[in-house]
PDB file of C-alpha atoms in Angstrom:
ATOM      1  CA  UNK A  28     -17.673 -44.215   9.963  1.00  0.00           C
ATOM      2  CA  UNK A  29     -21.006 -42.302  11.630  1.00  0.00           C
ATOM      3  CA  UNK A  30     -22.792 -40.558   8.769  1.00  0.00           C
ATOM      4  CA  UNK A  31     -22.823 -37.616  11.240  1.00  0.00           C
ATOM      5  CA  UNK A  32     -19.430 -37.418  11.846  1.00  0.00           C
ATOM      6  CA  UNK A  33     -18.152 -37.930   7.976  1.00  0.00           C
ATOM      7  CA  UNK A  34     -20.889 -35.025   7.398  1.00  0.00           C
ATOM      8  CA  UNK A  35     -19.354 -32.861  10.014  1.00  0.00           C
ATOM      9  CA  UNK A  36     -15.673 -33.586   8.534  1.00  0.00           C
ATOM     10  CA  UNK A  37     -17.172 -32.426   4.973  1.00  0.00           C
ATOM     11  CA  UNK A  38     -19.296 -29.414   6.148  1.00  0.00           C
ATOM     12  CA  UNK A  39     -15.513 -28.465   7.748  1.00  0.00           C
ATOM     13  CA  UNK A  40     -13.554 -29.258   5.024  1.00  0.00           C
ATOM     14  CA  UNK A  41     -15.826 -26.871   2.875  1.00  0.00           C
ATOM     15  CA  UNK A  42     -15.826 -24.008   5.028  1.00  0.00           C
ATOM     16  CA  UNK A  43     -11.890 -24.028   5.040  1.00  0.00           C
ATOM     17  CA  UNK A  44     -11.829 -24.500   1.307  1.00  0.00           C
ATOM     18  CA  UNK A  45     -14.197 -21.469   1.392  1.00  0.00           C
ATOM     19  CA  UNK A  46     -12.128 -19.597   3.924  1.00  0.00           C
ATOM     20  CA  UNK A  47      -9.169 -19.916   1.936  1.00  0.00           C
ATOM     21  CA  UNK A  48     -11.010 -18.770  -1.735  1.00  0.00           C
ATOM     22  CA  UNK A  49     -11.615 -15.859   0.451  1.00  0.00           C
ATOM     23  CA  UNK A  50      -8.728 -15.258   1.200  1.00  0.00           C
ATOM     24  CA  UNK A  51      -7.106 -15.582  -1.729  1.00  0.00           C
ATOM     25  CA  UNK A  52      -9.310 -13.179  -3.338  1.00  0.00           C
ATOM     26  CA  UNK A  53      -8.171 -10.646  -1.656  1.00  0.00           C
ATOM     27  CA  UNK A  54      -4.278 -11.052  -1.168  1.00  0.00           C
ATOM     28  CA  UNK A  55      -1.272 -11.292  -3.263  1.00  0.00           C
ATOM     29  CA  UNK A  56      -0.138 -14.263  -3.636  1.00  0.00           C
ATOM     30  CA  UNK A  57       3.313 -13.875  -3.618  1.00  0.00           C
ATOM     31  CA  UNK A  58       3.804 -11.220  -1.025  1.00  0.00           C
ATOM     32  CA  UNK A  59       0.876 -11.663   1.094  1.00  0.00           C
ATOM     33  CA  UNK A  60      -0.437  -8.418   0.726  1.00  0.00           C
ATOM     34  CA  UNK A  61      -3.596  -7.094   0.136  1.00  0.00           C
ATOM     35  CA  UNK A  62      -4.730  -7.110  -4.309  1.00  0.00           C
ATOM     36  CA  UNK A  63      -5.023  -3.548  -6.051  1.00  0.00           C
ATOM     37  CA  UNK A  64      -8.907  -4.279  -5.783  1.00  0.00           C
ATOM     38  CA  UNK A  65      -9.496  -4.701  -2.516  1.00  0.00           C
ATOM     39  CA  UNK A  66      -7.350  -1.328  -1.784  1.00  0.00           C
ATOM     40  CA  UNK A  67      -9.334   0.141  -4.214  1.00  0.00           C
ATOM     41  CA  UNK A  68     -13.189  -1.118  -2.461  1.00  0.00           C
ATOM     42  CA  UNK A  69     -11.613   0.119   0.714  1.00  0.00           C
ATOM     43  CA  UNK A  70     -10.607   3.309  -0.517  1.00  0.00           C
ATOM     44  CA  UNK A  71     -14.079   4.236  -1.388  1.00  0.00           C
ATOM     45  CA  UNK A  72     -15.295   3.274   2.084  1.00  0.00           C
ATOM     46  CA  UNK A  73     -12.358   5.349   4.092  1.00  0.00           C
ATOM     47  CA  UNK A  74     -13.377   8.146   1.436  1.00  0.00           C
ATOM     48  CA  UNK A  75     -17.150   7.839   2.102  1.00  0.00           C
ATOM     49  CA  UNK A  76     -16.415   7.602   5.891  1.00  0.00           C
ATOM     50  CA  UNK A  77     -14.543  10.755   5.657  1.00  0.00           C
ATOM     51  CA  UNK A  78     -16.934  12.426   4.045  1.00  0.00           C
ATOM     52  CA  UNK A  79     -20.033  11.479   6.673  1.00  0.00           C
ATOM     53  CA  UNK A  80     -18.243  12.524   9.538  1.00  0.00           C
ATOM     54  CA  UNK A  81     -17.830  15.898   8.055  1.00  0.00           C
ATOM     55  CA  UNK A  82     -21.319  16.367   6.815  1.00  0.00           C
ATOM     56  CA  UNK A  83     -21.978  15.387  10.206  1.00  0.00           C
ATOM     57  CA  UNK A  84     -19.725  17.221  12.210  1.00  0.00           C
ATOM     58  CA  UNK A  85     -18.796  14.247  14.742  1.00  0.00           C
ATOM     59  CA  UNK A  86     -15.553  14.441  15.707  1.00  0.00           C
ATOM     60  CA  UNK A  87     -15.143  10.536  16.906  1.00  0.00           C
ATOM     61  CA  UNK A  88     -13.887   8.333  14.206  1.00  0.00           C
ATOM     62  CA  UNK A  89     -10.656   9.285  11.503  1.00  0.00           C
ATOM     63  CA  UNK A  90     -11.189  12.508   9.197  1.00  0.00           C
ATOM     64  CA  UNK A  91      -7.797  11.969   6.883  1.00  0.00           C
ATOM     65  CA  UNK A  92      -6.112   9.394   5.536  1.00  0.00           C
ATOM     66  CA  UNK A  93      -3.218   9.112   3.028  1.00  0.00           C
ATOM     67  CA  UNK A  94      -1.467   6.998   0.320  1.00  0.00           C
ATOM     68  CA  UNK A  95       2.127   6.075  -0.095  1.00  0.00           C
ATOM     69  CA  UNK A  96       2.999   4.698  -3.464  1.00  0.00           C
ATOM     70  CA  UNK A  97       6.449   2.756  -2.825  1.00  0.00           C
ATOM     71  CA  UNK A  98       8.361   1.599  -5.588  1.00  0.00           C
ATOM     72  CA  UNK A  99      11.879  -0.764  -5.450  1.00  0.00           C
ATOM     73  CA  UNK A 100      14.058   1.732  -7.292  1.00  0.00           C
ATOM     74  CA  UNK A 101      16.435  -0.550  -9.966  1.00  0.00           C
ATOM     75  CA  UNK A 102      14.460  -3.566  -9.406  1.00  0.00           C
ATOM     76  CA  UNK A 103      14.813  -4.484 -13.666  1.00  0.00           C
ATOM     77  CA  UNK A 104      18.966  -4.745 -12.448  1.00  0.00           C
ATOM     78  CA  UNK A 105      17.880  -7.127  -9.182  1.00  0.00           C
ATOM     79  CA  UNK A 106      16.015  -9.217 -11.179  1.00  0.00           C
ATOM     80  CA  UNK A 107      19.112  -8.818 -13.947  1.00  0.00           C
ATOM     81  CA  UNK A 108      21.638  -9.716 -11.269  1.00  0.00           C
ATOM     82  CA  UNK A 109      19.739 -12.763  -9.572  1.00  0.00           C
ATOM     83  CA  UNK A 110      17.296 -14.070 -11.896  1.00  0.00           C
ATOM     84  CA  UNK A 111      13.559 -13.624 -11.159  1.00  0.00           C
ATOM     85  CA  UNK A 112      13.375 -15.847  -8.048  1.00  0.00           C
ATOM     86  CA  UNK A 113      16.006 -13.420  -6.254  1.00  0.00           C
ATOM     87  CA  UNK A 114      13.697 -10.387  -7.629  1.00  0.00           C
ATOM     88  CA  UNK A 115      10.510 -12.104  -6.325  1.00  0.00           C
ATOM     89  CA  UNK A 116      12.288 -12.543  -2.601  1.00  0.00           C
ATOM     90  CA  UNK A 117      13.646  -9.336  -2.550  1.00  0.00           C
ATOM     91  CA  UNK A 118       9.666  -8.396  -3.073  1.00  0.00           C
ATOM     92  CA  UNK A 119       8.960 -10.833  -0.627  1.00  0.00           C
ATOM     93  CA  UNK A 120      11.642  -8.820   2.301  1.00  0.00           C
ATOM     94  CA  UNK A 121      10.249  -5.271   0.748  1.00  0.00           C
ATOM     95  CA  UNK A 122       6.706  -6.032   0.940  1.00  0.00           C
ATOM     96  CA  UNK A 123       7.356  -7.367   5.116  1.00  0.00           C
ATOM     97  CA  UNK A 124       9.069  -4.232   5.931  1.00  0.00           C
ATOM     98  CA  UNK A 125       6.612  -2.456   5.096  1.00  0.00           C
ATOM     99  CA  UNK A 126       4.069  -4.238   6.383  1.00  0.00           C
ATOM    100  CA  UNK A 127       5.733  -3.766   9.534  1.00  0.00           C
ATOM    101  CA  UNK A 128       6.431  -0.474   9.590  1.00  0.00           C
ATOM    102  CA  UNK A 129       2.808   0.462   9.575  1.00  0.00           C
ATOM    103  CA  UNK A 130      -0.160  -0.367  11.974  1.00  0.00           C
ATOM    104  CA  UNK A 131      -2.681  -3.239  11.796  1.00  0.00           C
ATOM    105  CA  UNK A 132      -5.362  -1.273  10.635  1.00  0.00           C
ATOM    106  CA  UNK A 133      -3.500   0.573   7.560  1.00  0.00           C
ATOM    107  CA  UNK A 134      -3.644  -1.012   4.480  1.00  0.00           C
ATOM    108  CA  UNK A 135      -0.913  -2.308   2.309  1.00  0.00           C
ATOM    109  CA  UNK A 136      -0.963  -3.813  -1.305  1.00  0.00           C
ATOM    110  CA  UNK A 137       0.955  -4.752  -3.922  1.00  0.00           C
ATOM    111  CA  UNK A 138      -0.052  -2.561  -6.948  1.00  0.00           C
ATOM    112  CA  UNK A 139       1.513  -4.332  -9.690  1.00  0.00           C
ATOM    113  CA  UNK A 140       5.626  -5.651 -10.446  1.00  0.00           C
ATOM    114  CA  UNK A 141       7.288  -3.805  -7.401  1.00  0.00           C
ATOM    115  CA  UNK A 142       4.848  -1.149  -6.660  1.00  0.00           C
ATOM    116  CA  UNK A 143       3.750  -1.350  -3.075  1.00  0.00           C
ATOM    117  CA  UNK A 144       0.520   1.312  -1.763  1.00  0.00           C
ATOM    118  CA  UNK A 145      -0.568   2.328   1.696  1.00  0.00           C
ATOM    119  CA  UNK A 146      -3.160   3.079   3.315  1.00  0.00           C
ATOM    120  CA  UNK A 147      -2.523   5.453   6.047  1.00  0.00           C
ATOM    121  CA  UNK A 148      -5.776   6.189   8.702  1.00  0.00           C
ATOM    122  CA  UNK A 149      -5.912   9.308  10.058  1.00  0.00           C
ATOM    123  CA  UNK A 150      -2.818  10.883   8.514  1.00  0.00           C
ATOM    124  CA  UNK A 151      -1.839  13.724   7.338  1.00  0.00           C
ATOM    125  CA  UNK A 152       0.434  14.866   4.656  1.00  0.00           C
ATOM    126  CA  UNK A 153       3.470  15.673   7.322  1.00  0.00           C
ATOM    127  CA  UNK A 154       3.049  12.629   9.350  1.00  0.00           C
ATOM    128  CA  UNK A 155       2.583  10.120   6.208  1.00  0.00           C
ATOM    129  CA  UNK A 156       5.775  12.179   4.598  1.00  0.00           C
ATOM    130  CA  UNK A 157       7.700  10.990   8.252  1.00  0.00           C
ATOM    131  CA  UNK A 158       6.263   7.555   8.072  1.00  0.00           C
ATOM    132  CA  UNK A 159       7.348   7.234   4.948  1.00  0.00           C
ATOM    133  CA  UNK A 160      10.503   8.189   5.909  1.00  0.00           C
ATOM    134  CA  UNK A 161      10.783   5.655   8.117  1.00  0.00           C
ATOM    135  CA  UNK A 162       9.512   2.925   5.979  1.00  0.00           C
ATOM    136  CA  UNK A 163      12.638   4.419   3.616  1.00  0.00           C
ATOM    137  CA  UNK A 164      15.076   4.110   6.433  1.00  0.00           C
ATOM    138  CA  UNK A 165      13.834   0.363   6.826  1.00  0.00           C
ATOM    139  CA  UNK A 166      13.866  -0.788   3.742  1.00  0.00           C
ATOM    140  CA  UNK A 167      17.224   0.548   3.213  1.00  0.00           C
ATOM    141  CA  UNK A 168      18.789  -0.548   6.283  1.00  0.00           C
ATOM    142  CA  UNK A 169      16.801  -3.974   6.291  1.00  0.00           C
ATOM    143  CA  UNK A 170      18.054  -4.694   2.795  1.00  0.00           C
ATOM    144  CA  UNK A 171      21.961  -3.027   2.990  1.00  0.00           C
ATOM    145  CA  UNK A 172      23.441  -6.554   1.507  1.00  0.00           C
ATOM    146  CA  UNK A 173      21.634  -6.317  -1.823  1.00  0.00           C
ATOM    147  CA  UNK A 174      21.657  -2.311  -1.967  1.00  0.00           C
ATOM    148  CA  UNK A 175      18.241  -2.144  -2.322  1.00  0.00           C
ATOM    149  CA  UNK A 176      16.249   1.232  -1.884  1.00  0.00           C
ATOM    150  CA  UNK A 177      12.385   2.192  -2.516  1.00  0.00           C
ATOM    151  CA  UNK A 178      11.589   5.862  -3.743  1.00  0.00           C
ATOM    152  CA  UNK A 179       7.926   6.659  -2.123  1.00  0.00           C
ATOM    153  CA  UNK A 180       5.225   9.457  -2.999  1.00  0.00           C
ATOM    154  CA  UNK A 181       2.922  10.556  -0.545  1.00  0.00           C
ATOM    155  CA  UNK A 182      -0.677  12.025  -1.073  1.00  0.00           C
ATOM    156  CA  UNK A 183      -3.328  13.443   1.480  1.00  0.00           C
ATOM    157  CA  UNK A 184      -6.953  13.045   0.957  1.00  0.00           C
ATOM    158  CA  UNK A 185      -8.971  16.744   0.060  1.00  0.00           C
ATOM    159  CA  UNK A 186     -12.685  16.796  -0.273  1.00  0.00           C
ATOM    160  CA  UNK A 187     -13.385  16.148  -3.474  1.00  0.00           C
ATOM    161  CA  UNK A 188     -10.982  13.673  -4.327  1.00  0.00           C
ATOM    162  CA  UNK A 189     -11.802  10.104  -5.469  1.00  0.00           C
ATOM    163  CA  UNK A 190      -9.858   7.131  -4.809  1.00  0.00           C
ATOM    164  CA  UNK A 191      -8.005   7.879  -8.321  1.00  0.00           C
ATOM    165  CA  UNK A 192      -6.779  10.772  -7.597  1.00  0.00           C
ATOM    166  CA  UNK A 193      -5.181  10.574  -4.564  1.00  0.00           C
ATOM    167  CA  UNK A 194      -3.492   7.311  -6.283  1.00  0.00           C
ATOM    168  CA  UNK A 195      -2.593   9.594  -9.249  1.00  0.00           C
ATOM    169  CA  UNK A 196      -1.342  12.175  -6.679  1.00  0.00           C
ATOM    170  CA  UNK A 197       0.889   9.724  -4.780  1.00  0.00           C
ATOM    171  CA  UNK A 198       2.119   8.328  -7.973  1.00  0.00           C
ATOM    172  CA  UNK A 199       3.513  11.937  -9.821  1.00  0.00           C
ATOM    173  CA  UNK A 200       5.149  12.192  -5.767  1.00  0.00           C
ATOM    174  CA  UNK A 201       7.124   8.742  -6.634  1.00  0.00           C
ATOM    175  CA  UNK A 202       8.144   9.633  -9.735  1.00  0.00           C
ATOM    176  CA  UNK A 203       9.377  13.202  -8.600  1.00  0.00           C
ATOM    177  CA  UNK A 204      11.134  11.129  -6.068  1.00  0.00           C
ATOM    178  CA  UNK A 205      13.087   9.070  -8.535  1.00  0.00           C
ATOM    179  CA  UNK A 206      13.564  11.797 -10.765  1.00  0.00           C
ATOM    180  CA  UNK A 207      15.519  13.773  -8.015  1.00  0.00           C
ATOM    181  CA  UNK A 208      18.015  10.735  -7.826  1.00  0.00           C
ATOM    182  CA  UNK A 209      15.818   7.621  -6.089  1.00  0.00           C
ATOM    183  CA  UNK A 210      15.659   6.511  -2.426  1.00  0.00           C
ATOM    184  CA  UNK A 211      13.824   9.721  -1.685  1.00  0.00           C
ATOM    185  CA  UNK A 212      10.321  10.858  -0.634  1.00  0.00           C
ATOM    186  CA  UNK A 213       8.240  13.393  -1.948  1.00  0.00           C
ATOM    187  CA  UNK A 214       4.933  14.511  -0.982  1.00  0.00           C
ATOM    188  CA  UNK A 215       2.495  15.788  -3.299  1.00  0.00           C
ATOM    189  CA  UNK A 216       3.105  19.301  -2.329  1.00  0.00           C
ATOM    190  CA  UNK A 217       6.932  18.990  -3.957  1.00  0.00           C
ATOM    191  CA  UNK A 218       4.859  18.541  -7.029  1.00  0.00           C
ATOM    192  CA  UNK A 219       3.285  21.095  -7.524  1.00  0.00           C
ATOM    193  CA  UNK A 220       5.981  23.340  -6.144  1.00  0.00           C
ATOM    194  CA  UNK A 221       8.048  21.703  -9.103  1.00  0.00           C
ATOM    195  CA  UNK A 222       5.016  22.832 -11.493  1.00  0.00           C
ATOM    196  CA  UNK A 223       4.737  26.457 -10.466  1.00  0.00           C
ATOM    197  CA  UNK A 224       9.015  26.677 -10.849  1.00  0.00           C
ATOM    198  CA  UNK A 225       8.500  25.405 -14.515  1.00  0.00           C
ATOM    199  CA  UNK A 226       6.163  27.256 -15.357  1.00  0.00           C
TER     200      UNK A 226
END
């Protein structure tokens, strides 16, 4: 073979191996979906982003965003009832419904076991509470022969916040959510509504 052309088929072969280490860094691979660190990096970057445009009063470009944090609600009895290979493709069907239930540019990860988190640009708290909503609808509908049904919490970015506590925020919203009976959402808000009741 020309020494050019077995050079040019190893220079190739390298840059797909290296394409693919890329790419593998940064998504799950079981579902496909984007790691917990890479939501995390981009977090900081919406956040910062955010944050510029206000300092600099532009109005071009997105000033909110906000995170749903999605969980399968009884996945310990899907995995009970069909063994971990049926709980890892139920995952599988979850984690594509949601991925298309959002736009290109949001960002969707698996968090860890069946926790899903979005990215929402540009929303607010009411329309990520009605996307969520739909991605509820979806997931319930798309899923109807296994009865399965995601509970989702829903946070909107305030100055001040850092990527960990919008996540926290998000996450007390799930968990509110299942605690009111599962296959529900609840925003943030609900939360502290619930606090000030208790108190």
């Amino acid at each position: 073979m020309n020494p050019d052309k077995e050079l040019e088929k190893n220079i190739a072969r390298l840059e797909a191996e290296i394409e693919k280490l890329k790419h593998d860094l940064i998504h799950d691979a079981l579902t496909g979906l984007k790691t917990r660190n890479f939501f995390k990096e981009r977090a900081v970057e919406i956040i910062s982003s955010i944050e510029n445009l206000k300092q600099e009063k532009r109005k071009e470009g997105f000033h909110n965003f906000s995170v749903l944090f999605c969980d399968i609600d009884n996945f310990k009895e899907v995995n009970d009832k069909f063994g971990h290979e049926g709980g890892d493709d139920v995952l599988k069907k979850v984690s594509k419904i949601i991925k298309d239930e959002v736009r290109a540019a949001d960002i969707v990860c698996r968090w860890g076991g069946e926790e899903i988190v979005v990215a929402l640009l540009g929303a607010d708290e009411n329309e990520a509470a009605k996307k969520a909503e739909e991605i509820r609808v979806a997931v319930e509908e798309g899923i109807r022969d296994i009865g399965v049904t995601v509970s989702i919490g829903v946070a909107c970015y305030k100055r001040g916040l850092n990527k960990d506590s919008i996540i926290k925020f998000a996450d007390q919203a799930m968990y509110l959510a299942k605690k009111e009976g599962k296959n529900k959402i609840k925003t943030y808000s609900d939360v502290l509504i619930v606090g000030k009741e208790t108190k």
